[in-house]
Amino acid sequence: MALSNVLEPAVSGFNFENSTRNIVLENGSEEGKIKAPKPMKTGTTIAGVVYKDGVVLGADTRATSEEVVADKMCAKIHYIAPNIYCCGAGTAADTEKTTDMLSSNLTIFSMNSGRNPRVVMAVNILQDMLFRYRGMIGAHLILGGVDCTGSHLYTVGPYGSMDKVPYLAMGSGKLPALGILEDRFKGNMDLEEAKALVSDAIHAGIMSDLGSGNNIDLCVITKEGVDYIRPHRESLYNYKRQAKYKYKPGTTPVLTKTVNQLELVHETVQMMETAGSS
Amino acid sequence: MFLKYCLKDSVPVTGLCPQAGSYGVQDSLRRGFSSVKNELLPSHPLELSEKNFQLNQDKMNFNTLRNIQGLHAPLKLQMEYRAARQIQRLPFLPSSNLALDTLRGSDDSIGFEDILNDPVQSEMMGDPHIMTEYKLGVL
């Protein structure tokens, strides 16, 4: 339906039309203050460690929405490129969409140039994107990958800040995880040691933080390939249902049954000009 | 809450008036009534910066180019942009802007402008006659 008050076509991208309405709703009358719904956060512990042959990334699997656990088996380690993976903490939707877009941009780049992307490229693209929105996109990310220059581990904050370190933890459970990492990290560890270290760091986060929990996922990235271990360690408190809640067919008694046969009255064929026909 | 934060350290921008018509004043006939608050300050901290993002980027890039290579470089590029910007369909039809995108280099990158609020899928359609008249300035 053509509207006569639309004078220019809509601009694509973010739409701020409703922000005035939202402010009025939130600061409205004293009795009728309406609170905006809180977005689903990942309330996470994520950690990463650089070892002898590559990078090990780890994450828990709980997503919370205020005080309720929204997802018990959420995947926080996102695919960016065949040699780069990213753990995301913060608002769940923001981390998903940002990493998706980053992955698409890097795929276009690899197709254009025929090379595997480098981890610095991913970090630079993320920094530009997040700084443009001044922290409104709540994505705290840990990027790890192995490229032609070696193995790298970076963290990118929601305002566009970046840090390159050999071991990292982010999320609401980062303090206990960092404690374990600071205690036991050494350079040039081998694979089993690195996996045990990351797994223990995430476990410390799960035990000490309410926003992290359930299982632990690990992702090992080396020059040869990626090993995505999901789950690496399952939680002891697995909620198995006590009984089956499906009803057998025939549980509901049938009272009456009427059948109406539809009669074929008239059949016509109409030829149409379509774009596909020659 | 946002208004208080905006009020403290922002300079009111004259070009923000969302109801501005062709002469820059409030256009009650076509866009309805407005409030003074709407015209003075944006309701979202990112609204202004997003509206002018492409313009500001271009300005910055052209300035750098001028400082490095001299005046001719941005002049030539801006002439090409102006020519490419004129390759459009009628105002109520969506144009692909392919030439402009290729010049800018944004044809091989994906941003939020490509995913969110796609004009092809917008629920509102403008009346073709009115949109063409508005574009030509005879409305």
Short mmCIF file of N, CA and C in Angstrom, two decimals, chain B residues 2 7 17 25 34 36 38 73 80 110 138:
data_model
loop_
_atom_site.label_atom_id
_atom_site.label_comp_id
_atom_site.label_asym_id
_atom_site.label_seq_id
_atom_site.Cartn_x
_atom_site.Cartn_y
_atom_site.Cartn_z
N PHE B 2 19.52 9.62 28.42
CA PHE B 2 20.42 9.94 27.32
C PHE B 2 20.50 11.44 27.10
N LEU B 7 23.24 16.53 26.99
CA LEU B 7 23.18 17.96 27.27
C LEU B 7 24.50 18.51 27.77
N CYS B 17 17.25 18.97 12.71
CA CYS B 17 15.79 18.99 12.73
C CYS B 17 15.21 17.90 11.83
N VAL B 25 13.17 24.79 7.60
CA VAL B 25 12.32 25.00 8.78
C VAL B 25 11.36 23.82 8.91
N SER B 34 6.24 18.85 15.72
CA SER B 34 7.49 18.40 16.35
C SER B 34 7.66 19.18 17.63
N VAL B 36 10.47 21.15 20.41
CA VAL B 36 11.76 21.85 20.39
C VAL B 36 12.88 20.90 20.79
N ASN B 38 13.21 17.76 20.20
CA ASN B 38 13.63 16.93 19.09
C ASN B 38 14.59 17.63 18.18
N ALA B 73 44.29 15.06 -6.69
CA ALA B 73 43.83 13.70 -6.36
C ALA B 73 42.40 13.69 -5.82
N GLU B 80 34.59 11.78 -10.00
CA GLU B 80 34.11 10.43 -10.34
C GLU B 80 32.97 10.02 -9.42
N ILE B 110 31.11 -6.34 4.04
CA ILE B 110 29.74 -6.41 4.54
C ILE B 110 29.68 -5.65 5.85
N VAL B 138 9.28 19.96 -7.12
CA VAL B 138 8.07 20.68 -7.52
C VAL B 138 6.93 20.44 -6.55
#
